[in-house]
Amino acid sequence: MARRIILANPRGFCAGVDRAIQTVDTILKASHGPRPDGLPPVYVRRQIVHNRHVVEQLAARGAVFVEELDEIPDEAAAAGIPVVFSAHGVSPAVQREADRRALAVVDATCPLVGKVHREVLRFVREGYEIVYIGHDGHDEAVGVVGESPEHVHLIEHAADVDKLEFTPDTKLVLLTQTTLSVDETADVIAALQRRFPWIELPPSSDICYATSNRQEAVKLVAQQADCMVVVGSANSSNSVRLMEVANEALGARGEAHRVDDAAEMDPAWFDGVDTVGVSSGASVPDELVAGVVERLRGLGFSEVDTVETIRENMHFVLPKELRAQR
Ligand code: 0K2
Ligand code: SF4
């Protein structure tokens, strides 16, 4: 029997990532060659998306990535060089700093992350305390908590629920990061509901369509595979969650490996493997998956099938500052 690859679908770019990358791409295309003042065509605050290859490719085309706005010189602000905020969003403090310096911000925050920011503001206005499930220090969580640090209580795991103290007269609502594991989050929610039975859930899940679709597909593929390769960078929350979901579904049959690209694959992973499943995170260009498939073909996996769980048709328009340019 031929060794087989099963590709998970949906995988790879989501609408928010596509929009964020297009945002930087549009600005780069509109800039014509190097500027006489030596300034770059665009600054990007933090990685536009959490993928090493995407960032390297945009940097090679002239985008300058900064961790904080204070790395952007005043001459760039005066010259109106655009500053793109990443797909993961920023806290109001960052926006205030940009306003103070009159930076030409182009906000590539995913609209679905923006939705959670607005939920925080609305619930705080209505007198709620917010329990937010997210990863401490992750860009998205930092931005959301920053909307109202005194009213947003961040927890990561079910075990953290015991650390929370609220009296029954406290209005409580739950919000989450967009890229969490659906199954693990269900466990945390169950623990929260046991301790605070009156806690309210958001009007619709904050875990976004792309995250849940990719997890569902990877699960189905892993159930039919002996081993999985998940393409995505180590700091990409949704990619790491995909690897965890794949591992859980594989069980004792095999292991899921996360790689940035084909070069990180170890042929020994595939000893005795007949079927390998492949997927990729929401920030991963499909050419990297093609590279993984090519390498697997070289290892004798000659048959390629696809398992599709749903067809996505989500699309977000570019940030308003750019709409005239395309
Ligand atoms: O999964 P992460 O939030 O770490 O981010 P990326 O890998 O950049 O994927 C895009 C999601 C961005 C926001 O939800
Ligand atoms: Fe938006 Fe979801 Fe993509 Fe994040 S993973 S950028 S929330 S669509």
Short mmCIF file of N, CA, C and O in Angstrom, two decimals, residues 5 36-37 56 75 103 149 189 191 237 240 259 282 306 308:
data_model
loop_
_atom_site.label_atom_id
_atom_site.label_comp_id
_atom_site.label_asym_id
_atom_site.label_seq_id
_atom_site.Cartn_x
_atom_site.Cartn_y
_atom_site.Cartn_z
N ILE A 5 -0.46 10.92 2.37
CA ILE A 5 -0.55 12.20 3.08
C ILE A 5 -2.03 12.58 3.10
O ILE A 5 -2.71 12.47 2.08
N PRO A 36 14.30 59.41 -0.54
CA PRO A 36 15.53 60.21 -0.47
C PRO A 36 15.98 60.48 0.97
O PRO A 36 17.17 60.63 1.23
N ASP A 37 15.01 60.50 1.90
CA ASP A 37 15.39 60.78 3.30
C ASP A 37 15.85 59.51 4.04
O ASP A 37 16.17 59.56 5.22
N GLU A 56 9.80 37.73 7.66
CA GLU A 56 11.08 37.85 6.93
C GLU A 56 10.85 38.35 5.50
O GLU A 56 11.60 39.18 5.01
N GLU A 75 11.32 61.92 12.94
CA GLU A 75 11.31 62.31 11.50
C GLU A 75 10.29 61.47 10.74
O GLU A 75 9.65 61.96 9.80
N LEU A 103 1.28 59.74 14.89
CA LEU A 103 1.72 58.72 13.93
C LEU A 103 0.57 58.38 12.97
O LEU A 103 -0.60 58.41 13.37
N PRO A 149 -7.96 47.19 32.63
CA PRO A 149 -7.19 46.23 33.45
C PRO A 149 -7.83 45.94 34.81
O PRO A 149 -7.71 44.82 35.31
N ILE A 189 -14.59 26.67 30.99
CA ILE A 189 -15.93 27.26 31.17
C ILE A 189 -16.73 26.41 32.17
O ILE A 189 -17.41 26.95 33.05
N ALA A 191 -15.57 24.66 34.63
CA ALA A 191 -15.04 24.93 35.97
C ALA A 191 -15.55 26.29 36.47
O ALA A 191 -15.92 26.43 37.65
N SER A 237 -0.17 31.18 18.61
CA SER A 237 -1.07 30.50 19.53
C SER A 237 -1.95 29.49 18.80
O SER A 237 -2.05 28.32 19.19
N VAL A 240 0.01 26.37 17.66
CA VAL A 240 0.38 25.48 18.76
C VAL A 240 -0.86 24.72 19.26
O VAL A 240 -0.80 23.53 19.56
N VAL A 259 6.30 22.43 12.89
CA VAL A 259 7.52 22.89 12.20
C VAL A 259 7.24 24.26 11.57
O VAL A 259 6.11 24.58 11.22
N ALA A 282 -3.31 29.57 11.12
CA ALA A 282 -3.97 30.65 10.37
C ALA A 282 -3.00 31.69 9.83
O ALA A 282 -3.36 32.50 8.99
N THR A 306 -7.26 14.84 0.58
CA THR A 306 -7.67 15.99 1.40
C THR A 306 -8.93 15.63 2.16
O THR A 306 -9.83 14.99 1.60
N GLU A 308 -11.93 17.61 3.89
CA GLU A 308 -12.49 18.96 4.04
C GLU A 308 -13.71 18.91 4.94
O GLU A 308 -14.63 18.13 4.68
#
